[in-house]
PDB file of C-alpha atoms and ligand atoms in Angstrom:
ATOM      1  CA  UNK A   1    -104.259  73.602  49.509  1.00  0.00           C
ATOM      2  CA  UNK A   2    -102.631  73.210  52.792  1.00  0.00           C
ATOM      3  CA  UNK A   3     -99.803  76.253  52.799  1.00  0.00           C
ATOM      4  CA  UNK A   4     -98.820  77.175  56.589  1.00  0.00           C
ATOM      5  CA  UNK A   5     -96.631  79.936  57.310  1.00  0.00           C
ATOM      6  CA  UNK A   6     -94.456  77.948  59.574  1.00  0.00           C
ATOM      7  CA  UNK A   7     -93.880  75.123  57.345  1.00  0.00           C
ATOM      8  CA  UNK A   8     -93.303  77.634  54.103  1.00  0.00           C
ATOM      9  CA  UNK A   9     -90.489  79.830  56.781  1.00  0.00           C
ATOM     10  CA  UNK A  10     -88.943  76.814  57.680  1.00  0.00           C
ATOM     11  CA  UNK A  11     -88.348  75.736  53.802  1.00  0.00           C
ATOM     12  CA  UNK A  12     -87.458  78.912  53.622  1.00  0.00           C
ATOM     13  CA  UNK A  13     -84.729  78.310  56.094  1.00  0.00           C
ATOM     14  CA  UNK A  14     -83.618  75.339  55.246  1.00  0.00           C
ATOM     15  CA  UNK A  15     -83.069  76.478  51.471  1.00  0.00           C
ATOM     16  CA  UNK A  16     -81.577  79.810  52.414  1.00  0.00           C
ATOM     17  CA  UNK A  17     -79.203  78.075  54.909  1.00  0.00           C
ATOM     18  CA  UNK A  18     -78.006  75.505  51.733  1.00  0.00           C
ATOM     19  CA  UNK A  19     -78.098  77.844  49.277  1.00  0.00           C
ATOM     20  CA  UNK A  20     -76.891  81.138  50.938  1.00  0.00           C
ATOM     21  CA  UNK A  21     -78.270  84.187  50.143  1.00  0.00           C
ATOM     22  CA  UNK A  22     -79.427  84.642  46.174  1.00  0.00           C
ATOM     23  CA  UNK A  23     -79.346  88.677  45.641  1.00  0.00           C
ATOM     24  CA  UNK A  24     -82.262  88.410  42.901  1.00  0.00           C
ATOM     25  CA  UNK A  25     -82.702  90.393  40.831  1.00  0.00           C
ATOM     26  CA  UNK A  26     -79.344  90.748  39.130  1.00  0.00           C
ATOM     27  CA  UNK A  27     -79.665  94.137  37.080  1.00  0.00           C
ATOM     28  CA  UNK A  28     -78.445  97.477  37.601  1.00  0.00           C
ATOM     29  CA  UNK A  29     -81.657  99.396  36.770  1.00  0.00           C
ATOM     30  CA  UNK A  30     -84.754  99.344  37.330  1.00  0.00           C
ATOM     31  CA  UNK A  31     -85.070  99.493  33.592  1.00  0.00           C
ATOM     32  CA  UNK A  32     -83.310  96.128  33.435  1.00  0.00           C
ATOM     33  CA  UNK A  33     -85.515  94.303  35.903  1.00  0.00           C
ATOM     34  CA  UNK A  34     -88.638  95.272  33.936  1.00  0.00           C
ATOM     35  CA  UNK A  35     -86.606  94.097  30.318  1.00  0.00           C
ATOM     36  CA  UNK A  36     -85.293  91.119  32.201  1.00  0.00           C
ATOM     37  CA  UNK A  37     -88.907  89.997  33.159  1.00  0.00           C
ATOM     38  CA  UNK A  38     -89.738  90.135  29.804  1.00  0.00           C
ATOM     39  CA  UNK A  39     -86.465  88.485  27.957  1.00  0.00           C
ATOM     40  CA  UNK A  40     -86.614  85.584  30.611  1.00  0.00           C
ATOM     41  CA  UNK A  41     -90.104  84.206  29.451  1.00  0.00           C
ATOM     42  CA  UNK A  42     -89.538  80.507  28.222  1.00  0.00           C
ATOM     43  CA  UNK A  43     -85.732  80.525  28.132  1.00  0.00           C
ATOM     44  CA  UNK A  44     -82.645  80.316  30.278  1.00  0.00           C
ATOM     45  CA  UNK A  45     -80.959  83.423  32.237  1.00  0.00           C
ATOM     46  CA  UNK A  46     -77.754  82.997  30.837  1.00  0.00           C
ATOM     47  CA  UNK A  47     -79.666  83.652  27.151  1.00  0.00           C
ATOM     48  CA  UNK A  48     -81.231  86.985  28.935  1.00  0.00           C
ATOM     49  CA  UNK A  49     -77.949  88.259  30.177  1.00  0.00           C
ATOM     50  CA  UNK A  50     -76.414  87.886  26.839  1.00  0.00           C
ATOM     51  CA  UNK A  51     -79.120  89.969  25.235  1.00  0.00           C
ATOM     52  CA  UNK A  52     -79.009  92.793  27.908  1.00  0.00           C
ATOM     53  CA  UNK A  53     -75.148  92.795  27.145  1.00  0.00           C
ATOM     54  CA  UNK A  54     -76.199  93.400  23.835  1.00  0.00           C
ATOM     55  CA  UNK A  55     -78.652  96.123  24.383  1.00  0.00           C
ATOM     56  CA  UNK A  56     -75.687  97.589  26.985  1.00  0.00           C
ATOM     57  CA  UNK A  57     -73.292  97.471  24.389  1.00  0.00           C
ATOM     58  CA  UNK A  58     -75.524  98.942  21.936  1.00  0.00           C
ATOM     59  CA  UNK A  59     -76.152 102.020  24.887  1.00  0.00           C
ATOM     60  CA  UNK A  60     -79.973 101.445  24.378  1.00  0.00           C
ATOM     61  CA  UNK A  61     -80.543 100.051  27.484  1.00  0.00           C
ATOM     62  CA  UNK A  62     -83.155 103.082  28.464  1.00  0.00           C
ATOM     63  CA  UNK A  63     -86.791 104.178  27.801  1.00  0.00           C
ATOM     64  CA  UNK A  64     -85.906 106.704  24.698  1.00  0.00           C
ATOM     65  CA  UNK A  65     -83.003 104.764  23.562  1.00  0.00           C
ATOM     66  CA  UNK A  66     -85.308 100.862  23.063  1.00  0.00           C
ATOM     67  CA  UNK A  67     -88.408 103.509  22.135  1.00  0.00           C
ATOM     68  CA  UNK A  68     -86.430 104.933  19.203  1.00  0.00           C
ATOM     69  CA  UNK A  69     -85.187 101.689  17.761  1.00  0.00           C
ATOM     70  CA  UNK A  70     -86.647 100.212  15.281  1.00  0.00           C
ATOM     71  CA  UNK A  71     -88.539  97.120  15.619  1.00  0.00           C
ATOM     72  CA  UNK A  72     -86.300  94.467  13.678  1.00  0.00           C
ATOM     73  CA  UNK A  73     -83.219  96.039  15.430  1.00  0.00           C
ATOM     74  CA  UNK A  74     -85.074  95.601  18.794  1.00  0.00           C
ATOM     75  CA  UNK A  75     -85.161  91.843  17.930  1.00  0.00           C
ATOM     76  CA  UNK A  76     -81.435  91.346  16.645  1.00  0.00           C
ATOM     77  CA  UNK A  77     -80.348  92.786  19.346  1.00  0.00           C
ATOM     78  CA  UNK A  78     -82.349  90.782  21.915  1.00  0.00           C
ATOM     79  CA  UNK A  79     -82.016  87.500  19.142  1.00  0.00           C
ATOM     80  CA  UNK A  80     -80.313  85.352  21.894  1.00  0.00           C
ATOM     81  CA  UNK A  81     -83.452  85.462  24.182  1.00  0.00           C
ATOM     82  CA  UNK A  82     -85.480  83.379  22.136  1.00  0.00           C
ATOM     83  CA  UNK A  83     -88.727  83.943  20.456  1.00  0.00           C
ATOM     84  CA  UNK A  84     -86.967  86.986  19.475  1.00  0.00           C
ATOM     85  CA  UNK A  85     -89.424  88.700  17.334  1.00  0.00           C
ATOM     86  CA  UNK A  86     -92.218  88.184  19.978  1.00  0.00           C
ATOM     87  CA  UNK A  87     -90.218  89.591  22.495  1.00  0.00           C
ATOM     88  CA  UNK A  88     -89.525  92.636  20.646  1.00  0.00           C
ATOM     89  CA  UNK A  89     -93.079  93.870  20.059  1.00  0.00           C
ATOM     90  CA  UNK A  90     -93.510  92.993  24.154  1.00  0.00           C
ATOM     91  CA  UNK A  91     -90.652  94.774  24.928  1.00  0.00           C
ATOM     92  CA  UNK A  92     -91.852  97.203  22.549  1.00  0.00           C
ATOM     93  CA  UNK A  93     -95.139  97.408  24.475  1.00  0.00           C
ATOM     94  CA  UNK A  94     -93.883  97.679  27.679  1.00  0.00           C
ATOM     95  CA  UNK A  95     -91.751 100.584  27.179  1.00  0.00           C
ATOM     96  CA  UNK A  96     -94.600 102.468  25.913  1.00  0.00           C
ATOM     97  CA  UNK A  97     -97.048 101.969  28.895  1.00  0.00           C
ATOM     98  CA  UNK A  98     -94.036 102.896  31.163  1.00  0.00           C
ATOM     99  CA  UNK A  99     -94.166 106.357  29.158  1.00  0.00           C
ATOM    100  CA  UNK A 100     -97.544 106.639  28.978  1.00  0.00           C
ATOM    101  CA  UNK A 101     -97.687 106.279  32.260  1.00  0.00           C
ATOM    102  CA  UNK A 102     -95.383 108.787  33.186  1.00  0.00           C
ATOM    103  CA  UNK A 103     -92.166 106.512  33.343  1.00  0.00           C
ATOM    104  CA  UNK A 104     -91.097 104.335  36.553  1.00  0.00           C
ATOM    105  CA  UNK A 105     -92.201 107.242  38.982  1.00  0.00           C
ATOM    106  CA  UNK A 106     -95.852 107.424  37.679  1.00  0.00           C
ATOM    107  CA  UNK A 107     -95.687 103.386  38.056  1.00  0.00           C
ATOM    108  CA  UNK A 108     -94.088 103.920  41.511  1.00  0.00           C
ATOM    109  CA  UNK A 109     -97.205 105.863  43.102  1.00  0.00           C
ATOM    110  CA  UNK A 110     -99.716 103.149  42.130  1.00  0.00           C
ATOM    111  CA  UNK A 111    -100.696 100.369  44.972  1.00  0.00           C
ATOM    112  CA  UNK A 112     -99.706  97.428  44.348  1.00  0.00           C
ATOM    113  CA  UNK A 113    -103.562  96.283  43.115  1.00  0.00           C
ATOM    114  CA  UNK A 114    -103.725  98.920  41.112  1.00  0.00           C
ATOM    115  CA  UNK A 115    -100.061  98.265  39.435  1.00  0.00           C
ATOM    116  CA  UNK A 116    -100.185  94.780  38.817  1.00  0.00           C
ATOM    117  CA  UNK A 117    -104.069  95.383  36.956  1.00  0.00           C
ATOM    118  CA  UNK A 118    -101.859  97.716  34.779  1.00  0.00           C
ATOM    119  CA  UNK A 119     -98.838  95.691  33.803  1.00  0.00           C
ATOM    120  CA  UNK A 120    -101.471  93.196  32.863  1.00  0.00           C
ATOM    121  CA  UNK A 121    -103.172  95.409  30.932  1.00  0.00           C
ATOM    122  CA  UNK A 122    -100.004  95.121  28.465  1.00  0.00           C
ATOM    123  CA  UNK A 123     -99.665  93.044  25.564  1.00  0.00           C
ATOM    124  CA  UNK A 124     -97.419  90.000  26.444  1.00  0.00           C
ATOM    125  CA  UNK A 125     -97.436  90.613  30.345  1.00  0.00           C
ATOM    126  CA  UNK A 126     -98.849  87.715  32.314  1.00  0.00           C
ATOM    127  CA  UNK A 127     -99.376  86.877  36.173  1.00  0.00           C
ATOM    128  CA  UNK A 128     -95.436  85.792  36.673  1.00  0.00           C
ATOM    129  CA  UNK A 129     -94.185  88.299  34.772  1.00  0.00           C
ATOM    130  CA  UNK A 130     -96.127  91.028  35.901  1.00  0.00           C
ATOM    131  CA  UNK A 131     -95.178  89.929  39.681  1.00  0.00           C
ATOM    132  CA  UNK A 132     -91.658  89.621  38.586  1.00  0.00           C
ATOM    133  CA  UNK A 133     -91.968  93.331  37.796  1.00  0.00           C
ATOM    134  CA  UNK A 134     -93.704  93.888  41.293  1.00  0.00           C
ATOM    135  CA  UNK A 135     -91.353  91.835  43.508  1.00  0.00           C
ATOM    136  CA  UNK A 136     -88.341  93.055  41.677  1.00  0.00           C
ATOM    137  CA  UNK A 137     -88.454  96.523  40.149  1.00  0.00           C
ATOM    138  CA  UNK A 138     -91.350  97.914  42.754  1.00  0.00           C
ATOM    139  CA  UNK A 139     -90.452  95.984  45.799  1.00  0.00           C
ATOM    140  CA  UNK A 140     -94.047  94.961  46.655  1.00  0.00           C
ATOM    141  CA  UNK A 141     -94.667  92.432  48.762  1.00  0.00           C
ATOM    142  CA  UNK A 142     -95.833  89.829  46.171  1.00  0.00           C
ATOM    143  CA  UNK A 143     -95.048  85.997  46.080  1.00  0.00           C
ATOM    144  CA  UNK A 144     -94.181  84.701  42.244  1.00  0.00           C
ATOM    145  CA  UNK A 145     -95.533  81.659  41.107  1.00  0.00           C
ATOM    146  CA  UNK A 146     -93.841  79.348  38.633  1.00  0.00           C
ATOM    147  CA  UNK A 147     -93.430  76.005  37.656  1.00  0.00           C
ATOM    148  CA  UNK A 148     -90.423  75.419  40.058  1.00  0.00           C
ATOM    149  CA  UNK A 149     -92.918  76.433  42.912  1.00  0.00           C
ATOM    150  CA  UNK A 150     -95.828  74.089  41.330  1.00  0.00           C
ATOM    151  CA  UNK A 151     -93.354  71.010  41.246  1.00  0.00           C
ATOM    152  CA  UNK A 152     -91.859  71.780  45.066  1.00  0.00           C
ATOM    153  CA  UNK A 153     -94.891  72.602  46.625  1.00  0.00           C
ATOM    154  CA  UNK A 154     -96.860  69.745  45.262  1.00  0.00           C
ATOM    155  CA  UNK A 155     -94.265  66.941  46.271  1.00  0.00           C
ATOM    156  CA  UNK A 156     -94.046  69.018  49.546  1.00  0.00           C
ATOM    157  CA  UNK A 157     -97.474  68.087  49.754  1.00  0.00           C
ATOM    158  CA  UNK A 158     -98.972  71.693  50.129  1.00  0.00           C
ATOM    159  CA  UNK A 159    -100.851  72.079  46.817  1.00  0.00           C
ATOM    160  CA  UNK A 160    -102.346  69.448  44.281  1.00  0.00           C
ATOM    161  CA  UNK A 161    -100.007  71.844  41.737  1.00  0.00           C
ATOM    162  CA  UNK A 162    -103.128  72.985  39.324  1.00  0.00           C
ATOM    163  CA  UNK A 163    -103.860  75.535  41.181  1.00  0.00           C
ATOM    164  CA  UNK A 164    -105.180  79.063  39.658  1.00  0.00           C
ATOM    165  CA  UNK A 165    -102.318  81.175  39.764  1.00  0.00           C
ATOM    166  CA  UNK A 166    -104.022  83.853  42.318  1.00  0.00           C
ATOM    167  CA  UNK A 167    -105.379  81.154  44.168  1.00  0.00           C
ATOM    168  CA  UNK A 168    -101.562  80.080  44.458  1.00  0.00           C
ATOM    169  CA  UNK A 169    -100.442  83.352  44.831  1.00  0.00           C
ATOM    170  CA  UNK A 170    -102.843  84.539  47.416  1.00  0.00           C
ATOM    171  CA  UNK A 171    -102.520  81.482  49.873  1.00  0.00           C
ATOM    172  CA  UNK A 172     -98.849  82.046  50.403  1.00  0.00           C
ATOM    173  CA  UNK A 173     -98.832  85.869  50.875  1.00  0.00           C
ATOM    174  CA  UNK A 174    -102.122  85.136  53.578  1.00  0.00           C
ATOM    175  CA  UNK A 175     -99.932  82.580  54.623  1.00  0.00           C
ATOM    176  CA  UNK A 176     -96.708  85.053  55.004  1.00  0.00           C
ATOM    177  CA  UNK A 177     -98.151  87.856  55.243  1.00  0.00           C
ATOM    178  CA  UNK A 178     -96.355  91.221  53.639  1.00  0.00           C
ATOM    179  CA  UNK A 179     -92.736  90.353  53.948  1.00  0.00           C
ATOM    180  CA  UNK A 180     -91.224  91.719  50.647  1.00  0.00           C
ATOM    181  CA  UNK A 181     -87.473  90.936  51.787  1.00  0.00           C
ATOM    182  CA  UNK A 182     -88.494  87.029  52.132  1.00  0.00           C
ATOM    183  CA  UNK A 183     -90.364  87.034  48.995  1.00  0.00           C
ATOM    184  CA  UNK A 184     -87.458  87.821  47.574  1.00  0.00           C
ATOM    185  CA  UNK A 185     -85.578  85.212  48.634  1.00  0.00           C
ATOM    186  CA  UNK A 186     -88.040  82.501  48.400  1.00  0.00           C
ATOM    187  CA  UNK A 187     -89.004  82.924  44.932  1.00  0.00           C
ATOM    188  CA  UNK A 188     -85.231  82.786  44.125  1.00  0.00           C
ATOM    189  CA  UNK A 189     -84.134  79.866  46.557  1.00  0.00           C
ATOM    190  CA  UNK A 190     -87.087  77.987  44.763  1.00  0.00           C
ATOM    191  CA  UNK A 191     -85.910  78.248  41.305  1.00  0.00           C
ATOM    192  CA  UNK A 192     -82.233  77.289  42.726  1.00  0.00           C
ATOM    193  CA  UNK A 193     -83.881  74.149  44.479  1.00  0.00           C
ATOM    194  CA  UNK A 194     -85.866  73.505  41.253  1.00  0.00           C
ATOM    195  CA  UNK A 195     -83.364  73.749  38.985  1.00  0.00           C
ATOM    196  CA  UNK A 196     -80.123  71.947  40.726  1.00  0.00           C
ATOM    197  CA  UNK A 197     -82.323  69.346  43.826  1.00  0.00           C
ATOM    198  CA  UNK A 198     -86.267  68.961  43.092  1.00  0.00           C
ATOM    199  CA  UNK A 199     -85.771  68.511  39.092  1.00  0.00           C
ATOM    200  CA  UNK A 200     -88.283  66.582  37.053  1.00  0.00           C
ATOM    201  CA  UNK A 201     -86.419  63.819  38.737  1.00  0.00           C
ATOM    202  CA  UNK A 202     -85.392  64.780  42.154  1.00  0.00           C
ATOM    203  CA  UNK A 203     -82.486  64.063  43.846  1.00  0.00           C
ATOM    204  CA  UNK A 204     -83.746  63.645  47.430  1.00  0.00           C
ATOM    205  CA  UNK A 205     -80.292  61.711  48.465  1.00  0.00           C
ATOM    206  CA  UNK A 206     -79.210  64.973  50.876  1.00  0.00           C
ATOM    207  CA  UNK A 207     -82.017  67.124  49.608  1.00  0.00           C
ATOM    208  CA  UNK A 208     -82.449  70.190  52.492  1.00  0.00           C
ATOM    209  CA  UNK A 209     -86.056  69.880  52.648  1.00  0.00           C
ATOM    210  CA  UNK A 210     -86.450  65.710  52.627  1.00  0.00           C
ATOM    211  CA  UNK A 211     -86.741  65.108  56.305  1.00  0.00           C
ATOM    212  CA  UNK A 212     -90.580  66.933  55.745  1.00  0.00           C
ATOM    213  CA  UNK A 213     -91.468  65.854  52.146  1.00  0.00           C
ATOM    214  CA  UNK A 214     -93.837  63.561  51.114  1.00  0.00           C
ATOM    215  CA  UNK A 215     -92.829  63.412  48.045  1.00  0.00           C
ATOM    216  CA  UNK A 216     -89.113  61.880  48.097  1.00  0.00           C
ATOM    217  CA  UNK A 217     -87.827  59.505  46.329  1.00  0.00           C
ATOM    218  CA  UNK A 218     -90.572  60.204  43.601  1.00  0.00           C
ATOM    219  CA  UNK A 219     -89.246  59.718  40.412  1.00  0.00           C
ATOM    220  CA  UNK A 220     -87.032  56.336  41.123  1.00  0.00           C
ATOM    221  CA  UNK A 221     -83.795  57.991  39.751  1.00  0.00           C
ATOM    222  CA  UNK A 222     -83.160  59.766  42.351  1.00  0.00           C
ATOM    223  CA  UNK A 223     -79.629  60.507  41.935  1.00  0.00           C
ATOM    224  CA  UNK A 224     -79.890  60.918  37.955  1.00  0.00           C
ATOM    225  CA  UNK A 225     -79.429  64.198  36.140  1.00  0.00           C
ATOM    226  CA  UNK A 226     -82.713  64.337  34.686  1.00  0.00           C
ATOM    227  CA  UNK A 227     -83.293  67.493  32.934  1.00  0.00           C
ATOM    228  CA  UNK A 228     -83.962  71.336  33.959  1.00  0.00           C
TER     229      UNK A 228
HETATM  230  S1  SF4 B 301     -87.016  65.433  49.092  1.00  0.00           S
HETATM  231 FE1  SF4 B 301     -87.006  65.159  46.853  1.00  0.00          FE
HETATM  232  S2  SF4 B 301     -89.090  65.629  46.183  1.00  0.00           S
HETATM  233 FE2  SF4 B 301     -88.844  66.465  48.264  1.00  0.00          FE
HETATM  234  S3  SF4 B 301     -88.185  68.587  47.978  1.00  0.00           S
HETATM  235 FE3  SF4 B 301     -86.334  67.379  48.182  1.00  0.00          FE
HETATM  236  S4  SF4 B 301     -85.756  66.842  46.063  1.00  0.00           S
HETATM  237 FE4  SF4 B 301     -87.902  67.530  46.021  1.00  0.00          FE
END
């Protein structure tokens, strides 16, 4: 791995300058963050924001109202997520380790250590959610690792991309040290890159970041579509 600060603030730069700012996450509640993080697993954010409209609409978008519905209503309600039924039980899950452990405020007075060991602990929680939930809903100073990062920062030239996820993690926040405001921004300004500029095939013709990347003009099509 070869992630330096500098080069990782200047991408950061040079994104946030094309892009503009992204104002992640885009919930009113905490509450919404922490479903969000779930509901986004393995689909598109347009999906998610249909099914918290849903769960709006339905006024069960808090800890007693998803807690006292049950199960298979959790899942229609949530059905244009994806993996639906899945996401029900982890929703399901989550909600009752945020009352067990005395809602968002007993979640609140953990370090951040000690929090993300917990939101693991749950069913259905993994590394990138469970920072989601830290970056997003806590505010902790936490760097999010996904396959948008993997892709940029291995044609960037900074990581071979198979990387353990804490491994991954851990480098850029050393790297960046405790900046919670531009982990923010980075995570999002990646997944903007990823998804419209670095795709499976990039389009490097004008990309912000191509003057320092090794990898342009991989994938020969550089100016196709390619897919998200
Ligand atoms: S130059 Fe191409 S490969 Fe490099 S970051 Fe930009 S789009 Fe991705």
């Amino acid at each position: 791995m070869r992630l330096g600060g500098e080069a990782i603030r200047r991408a950061f730069l040079d994104m946030r300058s094309r892009y503009g700012p992204q104002s992640w996450w885009p919930a009113e509640t905490r509450l919404e963050v922490l479903v969000g993080a779930v509901l986004t697993q393995g689909t598109r954010w347009r999906n998610v924001e249909l099914a918290i409209s849903r769960l709006r609409a339905a006024d069960v978008m808090s800890l007693d109202g998803l807690m006292a519905l049950p199960l298979d209503c959790l899942a229609e309600l949530i059905r244009p997520s994806g993996y639906f039924n899945v996401k029900a039980r982890r929703l399901a899950n989550l909600c009752k380790f945020i009352q067990q452990r005395n809602g968002e405020a007993g979640l609140e007075a953990l370090d951040t250590p000690a929090l993300r060991r917990a939101l693991l602990s749950v069913n259905g929680i993994g590394p990138e959610t469970a920072d989601d939930i830290l970056l997003y809903a806590f505010e902790r100073p936490v760097f999010v690792v996904d396959n948008y990062t993997r892709r940029l920062f291995r044609r960037l030239g900074w990581i071979v991309g198979d990387e353990p996820y804490d491994d991954l993690r851990g480098a850029v926040e050393l790297a960046v040290g405790g900046d919670t405001a531009l982990f923010n921004e980075l995570h999002a300004l990646v997944v903007f890159h990823g998804k419209h500029v670095c795709r499976p095939n990039p389009r490097c013709q004008g990309c912000c970041l191509a003057s320092r990347c090794p990898g342009r003009g991989d994938g020969r099509n550089s100016l196709s579509s390619g897919r998200t």
